[in-house]
CSV table of C-alpha atoms and ligand atoms in Angstrom, one decimal:
chain,number,residue,atom,x,y,z
F,1119,MET,CA,94.4,-33.1,39.7
F,1120,GLU,CA,92.4,-35.1,42.2
F,1121,LEU,CA,89.2,-36.3,40.4
F,1122,PRO,CA,86.0,-35.9,41.7
F,1123,PHE,CA,83.4,-37.8,43.3
F,1124,ALA,CA,81.1,-39.3,41.0
F,1125,GLU,CA,78.2,-42.4,40.3
F,1126,SER,CA,79.5,-46.2,40.7
F,1127,TRP,CA,76.6,-46.5,38.3
F,1128,LYS,CA,75.9,-45.6,34.9
F,1129,ILE,CA,72.2,-45.6,33.2
F,1130,LYS,CA,70.6,-47.9,31.3
F,1131,MET,CA,67.3,-46.8,31.6
F,1132,VAL,CA,65.2,-44.1,32.2
F,1133,GLU,CA,61.7,-43.6,32.5
F,1134,PRO,CA,60.8,-39.4,32.2
F,1135,ILE,CA,58.7,-37.4,34.7
F,1136,ARG,CA,56.8,-33.9,34.2
F,1137,LYS,CA,57.6,-30.6,35.0
F,1138,SER,CA,53.7,-28.5,35.6
F,1139,THR,CA,52.5,-25.3,36.0
F,1140,ARG,CA,51.1,-23.3,39.1
F,1141,GLU,CA,48.3,-23.2,38.2
F,1142,GLU,CA,48.3,-27.3,38.2
F,1143,ARG,CA,49.6,-27.6,41.0
F,1144,VAL,CA,46.9,-25.4,42.7
F,1145,LYS,CA,44.4,-26.8,41.5
F,1146,TRP,CA,45.8,-30.3,42.4
F,1147,LEU,CA,46.8,-29.8,45.7
F,1148,LYS,CA,43.0,-28.3,46.5
F,1149,GLU,CA,41.8,-31.8,45.0
F,1150,ALA,CA,44.2,-33.9,46.8
F,1151,HIS,CA,42.7,-31.8,50.3
F,1152,TYR,CA,46.6,-30.6,51.0
F,1153,ASN,CA,47.2,-33.5,51.4
F,1154,VAL,CA,50.1,-34.9,49.2
F,1155,PHE,CA,49.3,-38.8,49.6
F,1156,GLN,CA,46.4,-38.2,47.7
F,1157,LEU,CA,48.2,-36.6,45.1
F,1158,ALA,CA,48.3,-38.7,41.5
F,1159,SER,CA,52.4,-39.0,40.5
F,1160,GLU,CA,53.1,-38.3,37.3
F,1161,HIS,CA,51.4,-34.5,38.7
F,1162,VAL,CA,54.7,-34.7,40.8
F,1163,TYR,CA,58.1,-33.5,38.7
F,1164,ILE,CA,60.6,-35.4,41.5
F,1165,ASP,CA,58.7,-37.7,44.3
F,1166,LEU,CA,60.9,-37.8,47.5
F,1167,ILE,CA,57.5,-39.2,49.8
F,1168,THR,CA,59.9,-41.8,50.7
F,1169,ASP,CA,62.8,-44.1,50.0
F,1170,SER,CA,60.4,-47.6,50.3
F,1171,GLY,CA,60.3,-49.0,47.5
F,1172,THR,CA,61.2,-46.9,45.1
F,1173,GLY,CA,64.7,-47.0,43.9
F,1174,SER,CA,66.3,-48.6,41.1
F,1175,MET,CA,67.4,-52.3,40.0
F,1176,SER,CA,70.4,-53.5,38.4
F,1177,ASP,CA,70.5,-54.9,35.7
F,1178,ARG,CA,71.6,-58.4,37.5
F,1179,GLN,CA,68.6,-57.5,39.8
F,1180,TRP,CA,66.4,-57.8,36.6
F,1181,ALA,CA,68.3,-60.3,35.4
F,1182,ALA,CA,67.9,-62.7,38.7
F,1183,LEU,CA,63.6,-62.1,38.6
F,1184,MET,CA,64.2,-63.8,35.3
F,1185,LEU,CA,65.0,-67.0,36.8
F,1186,GLY,CA,62.4,-66.1,39.5
F,1187,ASP,CA,61.3,-70.5,41.2
F,1188,GLU,CA,57.7,-69.8,41.2
F,1189,SER,CA,57.3,-73.3,43.0
F,1190,TYR,CA,54.8,-73.4,45.6
F,1191,ALA,CA,57.1,-74.8,48.0
F,1192,GLY,CA,61.0,-75.3,47.7
F,1193,ALA,CA,61.5,-73.0,45.6
F,1194,SER,CA,65.4,-71.9,44.6
F,1195,SER,CA,64.6,-68.4,44.5
F,1196,PHE,CA,63.4,-69.2,48.8
F,1197,PHE,CA,67.1,-70.4,48.4
F,1198,ASN,CA,68.9,-68.2,47.2
F,1199,LEU,CA,67.6,-65.7,49.4
F,1200,LYS,CA,67.7,-67.5,52.6
F,1201,ASN,CA,71.4,-68.3,51.8
F,1202,LYS,CA,72.6,-64.8,50.8
F,1203,ILE,CA,70.4,-63.9,54.5
F,1204,THR,CA,72.8,-66.0,56.2
F,1205,GLU,CA,75.8,-64.9,54.5
F,1206,ILE,CA,75.5,-61.6,55.3
F,1207,THR,CA,73.7,-61.8,59.2
F,1208,GLY,CA,74.2,-65.1,60.2
F,1209,PHE,CA,70.8,-65.4,61.3
F,1210,GLU,CA,69.3,-69.7,60.2
F,1211,TYR,CA,66.5,-69.2,60.3
F,1212,VAL,CA,64.6,-66.7,57.9
F,1213,ILE,CA,61.2,-66.5,56.6
F,1214,PRO,CA,59.8,-64.2,53.7
F,1215,THR,CA,57.1,-61.9,54.6
F,1216,HIS,CA,55.3,-59.3,51.8
F,1217,GLN,CA,56.8,-56.2,53.8
F,1218,GLY,CA,58.3,-54.7,57.2
F,1219,ARG,CA,55.2,-54.2,58.9
F,1220,ALA,CA,54.2,-58.1,57.9
F,1221,ALA,CA,57.2,-58.9,59.6
F,1222,GLU,CA,56.1,-57.4,62.7
F,1223,ASN,CA,52.9,-59.0,62.5
F,1224,VAL,CA,54.5,-62.2,62.2
F,1225,LEU,CA,57.1,-61.7,64.3
F,1226,PHE,CA,55.0,-59.9,66.5
F,1227,SER,CA,52.3,-62.0,66.7
F,1228,HIS,CA,54.1,-64.8,69.1
F,1229,LEU,CA,55.6,-62.5,71.2
F,1230,VAL,CA,53.8,-59.4,72.2
F,1231,LYS,CA,51.5,-59.9,74.3
F,1232,PRO,CA,48.9,-57.3,76.4
F,1233,GLY,CA,50.6,-55.8,79.3
F,1234,ASP,CA,54.3,-55.9,77.3
F,1235,ILE,CA,56.8,-53.0,77.4
F,1236,VAL,CA,58.9,-53.0,74.2
F,1237,PRO,CA,62.0,-50.3,74.5
F,1238,GLY,CA,63.5,-49.2,72.0
F,1239,ASN,CA,65.0,-46.6,70.3
F,1240,SER,CA,62.6,-44.3,68.2
F,1241,HIS,CA,60.7,-47.6,66.9
F,1242,PHE,CA,59.0,-46.3,63.4
F,1243,ASP,CA,55.0,-45.8,63.8
F,1244,THR,CA,54.3,-49.4,61.7
F,1245,THR,CA,56.5,-51.1,64.4
F,1246,LYS,CA,54.8,-49.0,67.4
F,1247,GLY,CA,51.4,-50.0,65.8
F,1248,HIS,CA,51.9,-53.1,66.1
F,1249,ILE,CA,53.2,-52.8,69.7
F,1250,GLU,CA,50.5,-50.4,70.9
F,1251,SER,CA,47.3,-52.7,68.7
F,1252,ARG,CA,48.7,-55.5,71.6
F,1253,LYS,CA,48.3,-53.8,74.5
F,1254,ALA,CA,51.7,-53.3,75.1
F,1255,VAL,CA,53.9,-50.1,75.1
F,1256,ALA,CA,56.7,-49.1,72.8
F,1257,LEU,CA,59.3,-47.5,75.2
F,1258,ASP,CA,60.8,-44.9,73.7
F,1259,CYS,CA,64.8,-44.8,75.0
F,1260,THR,CA,66.4,-43.0,71.9
F,1261,ILE,CA,69.4,-40.6,73.8
F,1262,ASP,CA,68.5,-36.7,73.9
F,1263,GLU,CA,70.3,-35.4,71.3
F,1264,ALA,CA,68.4,-36.8,68.7
F,1265,LYS,CA,66.1,-34.3,69.6
F,1266,ASP,CA,68.2,-30.8,69.4
F,1267,THR,CA,68.4,-30.8,65.0
F,1268,GLN,CA,71.2,-28.2,65.6
F,1269,LEU,CA,73.7,-30.5,67.7
F,1270,GLU,CA,76.3,-32.8,65.3
F,1271,ILE,CA,76.9,-35.8,66.7
F,1272,PRO,CA,78.6,-38.7,64.3
F,1273,PHE,CA,75.6,-41.3,66.1
F,1274,LYS,CA,72.9,-39.3,67.0
F,1275,GLY,CA,70.8,-42.7,66.8
F,1276,ASN,CA,71.8,-44.2,69.5
F,1277,VAL,CA,70.0,-46.1,72.6
F,1278,SER,CA,70.8,-44.5,75.7
F,1279,PRO,CA,71.7,-47.1,78.0
F,1280,GLU,CA,70.8,-45.1,81.2
F,1281,LYS,CA,66.8,-45.0,79.9
F,1282,LEU,CA,67.2,-48.8,78.7
F,1283,GLU,CA,68.7,-49.7,82.3
F,1284,LYS,CA,66.0,-47.7,84.1
F,1285,ALA,CA,63.2,-49.6,82.2
F,1286,LEU,CA,64.7,-53.0,82.7
F,1287,ALA,CA,65.3,-52.3,86.2
F,1288,GLU,CA,61.7,-51.4,86.8
F,1289,ASN,CA,59.8,-53.4,84.2
F,1290,GLN,CA,62.6,-57.1,84.1
F,1291,HIS,CA,59.5,-59.9,83.8
F,1292,ASN,CA,57.0,-58.2,81.4
F,1293,ILE,CA,59.7,-56.9,79.0
F,1294,PRO,CA,59.7,-59.9,75.8
F,1295,PHE,CA,62.5,-58.2,73.7
F,1296,ILE,CA,64.4,-55.0,73.4
F,1297,ILE,CA,64.0,-53.3,69.7
F,1298,ILE,CA,67.5,-51.5,67.9
F,1299,THR,CA,66.0,-49.7,65.0
F,1300,ILE,CA,68.9,-49.5,62.8
F,1301,THR,CA,69.3,-46.2,61.0
F,1302,ASN,CA,67.1,-44.8,63.6
F,1303,ASN,CA,64.4,-43.2,60.7
F,1304,THR,CA,62.3,-41.0,62.7
F,1305,ALA,CA,65.4,-39.4,64.1
F,1306,GLY,CA,65.8,-38.6,60.9
F,1307,GLY,CA,68.1,-41.8,59.3
F,1308,GLN,CA,70.4,-41.5,62.2
F,1309,PRO,CA,73.4,-44.7,62.9
F,1310,VAL,CA,73.9,-46.2,65.9
F,1311,SER,CA,77.1,-46.9,66.5
F,1312,MET,CA,78.8,-50.5,67.5
F,1313,GLU,CA,79.8,-49.2,71.0
F,1314,ASN,CA,75.8,-48.5,71.5
F,1315,MET,CA,74.3,-51.8,70.2
F,1316,ASN,CA,77.5,-53.6,72.6
F,1317,ALA,CA,76.4,-51.3,75.7
F,1318,VAL,CA,72.9,-52.6,74.6
F,1319,ARG,CA,73.4,-56.5,74.5
F,1320,LYS,CA,75.7,-56.2,77.8
F,1321,ILE,CA,71.7,-54.3,79.4
F,1322,ALA,CA,70.7,-57.5,77.8
F,1323,ASP,CA,72.1,-60.2,79.3
F,1324,LYS,CA,72.2,-58.8,82.1
F,1325,TYR,CA,68.7,-59.0,82.1
F,1326,ASN,CA,69.0,-62.5,80.1
F,1327,LYS,CA,66.7,-60.3,77.2
F,1328,PRO,CA,67.0,-61.1,73.7
F,1329,VAL,CA,67.3,-58.1,71.0
F,1330,LEU,CA,66.0,-57.4,67.9
F,1331,PHE,CA,66.8,-54.9,65.1
F,1332,ASP,CA,64.3,-53.2,63.1
F,1333,SER,CA,67.1,-53.4,59.9
F,1334,ALA,CA,65.2,-51.5,57.5
F,1335,ARG,CA,68.8,-49.7,56.7
F,1336,PHE,CA,71.1,-51.6,58.1
F,1337,ALA,CA,73.2,-51.4,54.9
F,1338,GLU,CA,72.9,-47.4,55.9
F,1339,ASN,CA,74.6,-47.8,59.5
F,1340,ALA,CA,77.1,-50.1,58.7
F,1341,TYR,CA,78.5,-47.6,56.1
F,1342,PHE,CA,78.2,-44.8,58.6
F,1343,ILE,CA,80.2,-47.4,61.3
F,1344,LYS,CA,82.7,-47.8,58.7
F,1345,THR,CA,83.3,-43.9,58.3
F,1346,ARG,CA,82.8,-42.6,61.4
F,1347,GLU,CA,83.6,-44.7,64.2
F,1348,LYS,CA,87.5,-45.7,64.9
F,1349,GLY,CA,88.5,-49.2,63.8
F,1350,TYR,CA,86.4,-49.6,61.7
F,1351,GLU,CA,87.5,-48.1,58.7
F,1352,ASN,CA,89.9,-50.7,57.1
F,1353,LYS,CA,86.5,-53.7,57.2
F,1354,THR,CA,84.6,-54.0,54.5
F,1355,ILE,CA,80.6,-53.2,54.9
F,1356,LYS,CA,79.8,-57.4,55.2
F,1357,ALA,CA,82.5,-58.0,57.8
F,1358,ILE,CA,80.5,-54.8,59.6
F,1359,CYS,CA,76.7,-56.4,59.2
F,1360,LEU,CA,78.0,-59.7,60.3
F,1361,GLU,CA,80.1,-58.1,64.3
F,1362,MET,CA,76.8,-56.2,64.0
F,1363,PHE,CA,74.5,-58.8,63.6
F,1364,ALA,CA,76.7,-60.7,66.1
F,1365,LEU,CA,74.7,-58.7,68.6
F,1366,ALA,CA,71.2,-59.3,68.0
F,1367,ASP,CA,69.0,-62.7,68.5
F,1368,GLY,CA,66.8,-61.7,65.2
F,1369,MET,CA,65.6,-59.3,62.8
F,1370,THR,CA,62.6,-57.8,60.7
F,1371,MET,CA,63.6,-56.3,57.7
F,1372,SER,CA,61.7,-53.9,55.1
F,1373,ALA,CA,63.9,-55.3,52.1
F,1374,LYS,CA,62.2,-52.0,49.7
F,1375,LYS,CA,65.5,-50.0,51.6
F,1376,ASP,CA,67.8,-51.1,51.4
F,1377,GLY,CA,67.1,-54.7,49.6
F,1378,ILE,CA,66.4,-52.5,46.7
F,1379,VAL,CA,63.4,-53.6,45.5
F,1380,ASN,CA,60.5,-52.4,45.3
F,1381,MET,CA,58.3,-55.4,47.8
F,1382,GLY,CA,59.4,-57.4,50.3
F,1383,GLY,CA,60.3,-58.2,54.0
F,1384,PHE,CA,61.8,-61.1,56.3
F,1385,ILE,CA,62.2,-62.5,59.4
F,1386,ALA,CA,66.0,-63.7,60.1
F,1387,THR,CA,67.1,-65.3,63.6
F,1388,ARG,CA,69.3,-66.9,66.2
F,1389,LEU,CA,67.0,-68.2,67.7
F,1390,LYS,CA,64.8,-71.6,67.5
F,1391,ASP,CA,61.5,-70.6,70.0
F,1392,TRP,CA,61.4,-67.1,67.7
F,1393,TYR,CA,60.9,-69.3,65.0
F,1394,GLU,CA,58.8,-71.7,65.3
F,1395,GLY,CA,56.4,-68.9,67.0
F,1396,ALA,CA,56.8,-67.0,63.2
F,1397,LYS,CA,56.4,-70.0,61.5
F,1398,ALA,CA,53.1,-70.5,62.8
F,1399,PHE,CA,52.0,-67.6,62.3
F,1400,CYS,CA,53.4,-66.8,58.8
F,1401,ILE,CA,51.6,-69.3,57.3
F,1402,PRO,CA,47.6,-67.7,57.9
F,1403,PHE,CA,49.0,-64.0,57.4
F,1404,GLU,CA,51.4,-63.9,54.7
F,1405,GLY,CA,51.9,-67.6,52.3
F,1406,TYR,CA,54.0,-70.5,52.7
F,1407,LEU,CA,57.2,-70.4,54.2
F,1408,THR,CA,59.6,-70.5,51.9
F,1409,TYR,CA,57.7,-68.1,50.0
F,1410,GLY,CA,55.7,-65.7,53.1
F,1411,GLY,CA,54.1,-63.0,50.7
F,1412,MET,CA,56.8,-62.8,47.9
F,1413,ASN,CA,57.2,-64.0,44.1
F,1414,GLY,CA,59.9,-66.0,43.5
F,1415,ARG,CA,61.2,-63.9,41.3
F,1416,ASP,CA,61.2,-60.9,43.8
F,1417,MET,CA,63.0,-63.1,46.6
F,1418,ASN,CA,66.0,-63.6,43.8
F,1419,ALA,CA,66.3,-59.8,42.9
F,1420,LEU,CA,66.0,-59.0,47.0
F,1421,ALA,CA,68.9,-61.5,47.1
F,1422,VAL,CA,71.4,-59.7,44.6
F,1423,GLY,CA,70.2,-56.3,45.9
F,1424,LEU,CA,71.7,-57.4,49.6
F,1425,ASP,CA,74.8,-58.6,47.9
F,1426,GLU,CA,74.8,-55.6,46.2
F,1427,ASN,CA,74.1,-52.7,49.2
F,1428,THR,CA,76.2,-54.3,51.2
F,1429,GLU,CA,79.2,-53.3,49.2
F,1430,PHE,CA,81.2,-49.8,49.8
F,1431,ASP,CA,80.9,-47.8,46.7
F,1432,ASN,CA,77.7,-48.4,46.3
F,1433,LEU,CA,76.6,-47.6,49.5
F,1434,GLU,CA,78.8,-44.8,49.1
F,1435,THR,CA,77.1,-43.0,45.9
F,1436,ARG,CA,73.5,-43.0,47.9
F,1437,ILE,CA,75.2,-42.0,51.5
F,1438,LYS,CA,77.0,-38.9,49.6
F,1439,GLN,CA,73.8,-37.4,47.4
F,1440,VAL,CA,71.8,-37.2,50.5
F,1441,GLU,CA,75.6,-35.6,51.8
F,1442,TYR,CA,75.4,-32.9,48.5
F,1443,LEU,CA,71.7,-32.0,49.1
F,1444,ALA,CA,72.8,-31.1,52.8
F,1445,LYS,CA,75.8,-29.3,51.5
F,1446,ARG,CA,73.3,-27.4,49.2
F,1447,LEU,CA,71.2,-26.5,52.0
F,1448,ASP,CA,74.0,-25.2,53.7
F,1449,GLU,CA,74.5,-22.8,51.2
F,1450,PHE,CA,71.1,-20.9,52.0
F,1451,GLY,CA,71.7,-21.3,55.6
F,1452,ILE,CA,68.4,-24.0,56.2
F,1453,PRO,CA,68.2,-25.7,59.0
F,1454,TYR,CA,67.8,-28.9,59.5
F,1455,GLN,CA,68.3,-32.7,62.0
F,1456,ARG,CA,72.3,-32.4,61.9
F,1457,PRO,CA,74.4,-34.2,60.6
F,1458,ALA,CA,72.8,-35.8,56.9
F,1459,GLY,CA,71.3,-39.3,57.9
F,1460,GLY,CA,71.1,-42.1,55.5
F,1461,HIS,CA,68.0,-42.0,53.6
F,1462,ALA,CA,66.5,-37.9,54.0
F,1463,ILE,CA,67.0,-34.5,54.6
F,1464,PHE,CA,64.7,-33.8,57.7
F,1465,VAL,CA,64.3,-29.8,57.1
F,1466,ASP,CA,63.2,-28.8,60.7
F,1467,ALA,CA,60.1,-26.8,59.5
F,1468,ALA,CA,59.4,-25.1,62.8
F,1469,LYS,CA,63.1,-23.2,62.8
F,1470,VAL,CA,62.1,-22.3,58.8
F,1471,LEU,CA,58.3,-21.9,59.5
F,1472,THR,CA,58.3,-19.6,62.5
F,1473,HIS,CA,54.9,-17.6,62.0
F,1474,VAL,CA,52.9,-20.7,61.0
F,1475,PRO,CA,51.8,-21.2,65.0
F,1476,LYS,CA,52.2,-25.4,65.9
F,1477,GLU,CA,48.5,-25.7,65.7
F,1478,GLU,CA,48.7,-24.9,61.9
F,1479,PHE,CA,51.3,-27.6,61.2
F,1480,PRO,CA,54.3,-25.5,60.1
F,1481,ALA,CA,56.0,-29.0,58.5
F,1482,GLN,CA,53.1,-29.2,56.6
F,1483,THR,CA,52.3,-26.2,55.3
F,1484,LEU,CA,56.2,-26.5,54.2
F,1485,THR,CA,55.8,-29.3,52.8
F,1486,VAL,CA,52.9,-27.4,50.3
F,1487,GLU,CA,54.8,-24.7,49.4
F,1488,LEU,CA,57.8,-27.3,48.5
F,1489,TYR,CA,55.4,-28.8,46.7
F,1490,LEU,CA,53.4,-25.5,45.2
F,1491,GLU,CA,57.0,-23.8,44.2
F,1492,ALA,CA,58.2,-27.0,41.4
F,1493,GLY,CA,56.3,-30.2,42.4
F,1494,ILE,CA,59.0,-31.2,44.5
F,1495,ARG,CA,57.1,-34.3,47.6
F,1496,GLY,CA,58.1,-34.3,50.5
F,1497,CYS,CA,56.5,-35.8,53.6
F,1498,GLU,CA,55.3,-34.2,56.7
F,1499,ILE,CA,57.0,-36.9,60.0
F,1500,GLY,CA,55.3,-33.9,61.9
F,1501,TYR,CA,52.7,-33.4,64.0
F,1502,LEU,CA,50.0,-34.8,61.8
F,1503,LEU,CA,52.1,-38.3,62.3
F,1504,ALA,CA,52.7,-37.4,66.1
F,1505,ASP,CA,48.3,-38.2,66.2
F,1506,ARG,CA,46.6,-37.6,68.7
F,1507,ASP,CA,47.0,-38.6,72.8
F,1508,PRO,CA,44.8,-41.9,72.7
F,1509,VAL,CA,43.8,-40.3,76.2
F,1510,THR,CA,43.1,-36.8,76.5
F,1511,ARG,CA,42.2,-36.9,72.3
F,1512,GLU,CA,45.0,-33.5,72.7
F,1513,ASN,CA,46.9,-33.3,69.2
F,1514,ARG,CA,49.9,-34.4,70.3
F,1515,PHE,CA,52.8,-31.4,70.0
F,1516,GLY,CA,56.2,-32.8,72.0
F,1517,GLY,CA,58.1,-34.0,69.3
F,1518,LEU,CA,59.8,-32.9,66.1
F,1519,ASP,CA,58.2,-31.0,63.9
F,1520,LEU,CA,59.6,-31.8,60.1
F,1521,LEU,CA,59.4,-32.5,56.8
F,1522,ARG,CA,61.4,-35.2,55.3
F,1523,LEU,CA,63.3,-34.9,51.9
F,1524,ALA,CA,63.4,-38.9,51.5
F,1525,ILE,CA,65.8,-40.0,48.8
F,1526,PRO,CA,65.7,-42.5,46.8
F,1527,ARG,CA,68.4,-45.3,45.6
F,1528,ARG,CA,70.2,-44.5,41.9
F,1529,VAL,CA,66.7,-43.0,40.9
F,1530,TYR,CA,67.8,-39.1,40.7
F,1531,THR,CA,71.2,-37.4,39.1
F,1532,ASP,CA,72.4,-34.6,41.9
F,1533,ASN,CA,70.9,-31.8,39.2
F,1534,HIS,CA,67.4,-33.1,40.7
F,1535,ILE,CA,69.2,-32.1,44.0
F,1536,ASP,CA,70.4,-29.2,42.5
F,1537,VAL,CA,66.4,-28.6,41.9
F,1538,ILE,CA,65.3,-29.6,45.2
F,1539,ALA,CA,67.4,-26.9,47.3
F,1540,VAL,CA,66.6,-24.3,45.6
F,1541,ALA,CA,63.3,-24.8,44.8
F,1542,LEU,CA,63.1,-25.3,49.0
F,1543,LYS,CA,65.5,-22.5,49.1
F,1544,ASN,CA,63.1,-19.7,47.0
F,1545,VAL,CA,60.1,-20.9,49.7
F,1546,PHE,CA,63.1,-20.2,52.2
F,1547,ASP,CA,63.3,-17.0,51.1
F,1548,ARG,CA,59.7,-15.8,51.3
F,1549,ARG,CA,59.1,-18.1,55.0
F,1550,GLU,CA,58.3,-14.0,56.4
F,1551,SER,CA,55.1,-13.3,54.3
F,1552,ILE,CA,54.6,-17.3,55.2
F,1553,THR,CA,52.1,-16.6,58.3
F,1554,ARG,CA,49.2,-18.8,58.3
F,1555,GLY,CA,49.3,-22.9,57.9
F,1556,VAL,CA,46.5,-26.1,57.9
F,1557,LYS,CA,43.4,-26.4,59.7
F,1558,ILE,CA,42.7,-30.2,59.7
F,1559,VAL,CA,38.7,-31.2,58.0
F,1560,TRP,CA,38.0,-34.7,58.9
F,1561,GLU,CA,40.9,-37.2,60.1
F,1562,ALA,CA,41.2,-40.3,61.1
F,1563,ALA,CA,41.3,-42.1,64.4
F,1564,LEU,CA,44.9,-43.5,64.1
F,1565,MET,CA,48.1,-42.5,61.4
F,1566,ARG,CA,45.6,-40.1,60.0
F,1567,HIS,CA,48.3,-38.4,58.2
F,1568,PHE,CA,48.1,-41.3,55.4
F,1569,THR,CA,43.9,-39.9,54.8
F,1570,VAL,CA,43.9,-36.7,56.6
F,1571,GLN,CA,42.1,-33.4,54.2
F,1572,LEU,CA,43.6,-30.0,55.2
F,1573,GLU,CA,42.3,-26.9,54.0
F,1574,ARG,CA,44.5,-23.9,54.0
F,1575,LEU,CA,44.4,-20.3,56.2
F,1576,GLY,CA,45.3,-17.4,55.1
X,1414,LIG,N1,61.3,-50.6,60.0
X,1414,LIG,C1,61.4,-48.4,59.5
X,1414,LIG,C2,62.7,-48.3,60.3
X,1414,LIG,C3,61.2,-48.0,58.7
X,1414,LIG,O1,61.7,-47.4,57.6
X,1414,LIG,C4,59.3,-49.1,58.1
X,1414,LIG,C5,59.4,-48.0,56.8
X,1414,LIG,C6,59.1,-50.0,58.5
X,1414,LIG,C7,60.1,-50.4,59.2
X,1414,LIG,C8,58.0,-50.8,57.5
X,1414,LIG,O2,58.4,-51.5,56.8
X,1414,LIG,O3,57.2,-50.1,55.0
X,1414,LIG,O4,57.9,-52.0,54.0
X,1414,LIG,O5,56.1,-51.8,55.8
X,1414,LIG,N2,59.5,-47.0,56.4
X,1414,LIG,C9,58.7,-46.2,55.5
X,1414,LIG,C10,59.2,-44.9,55.3
X,1414,LIG,C11,57.0,-46.9,54.9
X,1414,LIG,O6,58.5,-44.2,54.2
X,1414,LIG,O7,59.8,-44.6,56.9
X,1414,LIG,P1,57.7,-51.4,55.2
């Protein structure tokens, strides 16, 4: 008999978690104004709000932490990190930052000017924020197929070459660079194929434009290339990473995802101009160039994390766990963005809570119901997150309305995954009786989902 699949690690340290009663959860969620960001983490049993900064470090990472060099300038930890990044990406210049959005802030301060257009595939909210706050436009050129949650294609995160070519042909003079997000978080943790990256590079070269990778989950993207794209079956993840990054001029990185550290990020590039420009903003915003917002110990742990997470076994364990959740949801007929993404399952709330009108935020309603059911904290990636149109101030109901269940790396076992699946099934089974959603009672003008206060209707 063939042996079943199992994790490529064993557990050396544990952290207790606590279940709660439904009565407790009803009270806590009301106090949190039906916004799960406002819940105390002690009141959460299984936390799927994000996979960012929530992973478990390995024994090697903890050991590296103890050897951190906290010198202000020229720390050995910086060189450990820089050398590892250069080995994995081929980029010569490295600037550490405290997290991914800080890398965006530093680099975009140099690159983005008012009136610019930055085309890409579903820019992440902070990326979009750093473009829009500079009075520029983040132009989404993701393939249309990404919007059909039930369509199963291997590289649903791709850039549409036609949309990109059109953007460049029309706005050649105010496009500072093209951005590719790997994997495409907003479209459901969906990967971008090597073929697509090559197509983007070709168009970029035609118009003489640089390409930036938003690389938060680049290793997961490389795993999908290895397992789904012809010709890559026998290549190592590290070889695939080098090939991917050879198609870019630089990267911004949130190390809290595929770097498997709790805090950190960086900019890496082969362009001297980007490096020189970013340096000038790193010092006032983040810190001196050899720490830029990170501790020596964290840079050391990140160097090890990057090395470990560009190995196949580690990635296989992770992605198979996300796939396992997808399989359980398939058993129950629960619709999600197909196929399963790299870091999360995105439940299609509009297809589950069909009686809740969009004005009452179905995905947020599902988030509330799942927490009340079992103390599981997901995150709405839908109409609340989409904010209002800056001009009309109307809610933006044009996109998808999803509940994201993000799986932290090396944290939960498949038993926890079973609890998540069954809790969601219990909500799904009573979906016909859920006819009312939530109403906004207070909201911020921008990025309202973090602080919005809601009332439960019905
Ligand atoms: N780019 C992508 C694709 C991201 O998913 C994130 C963060 C960032 C940039 C910003 O990085 O948080 O280190 O400043 N995503 C988290 C999430 C917050 O939950 O998906 P950061």
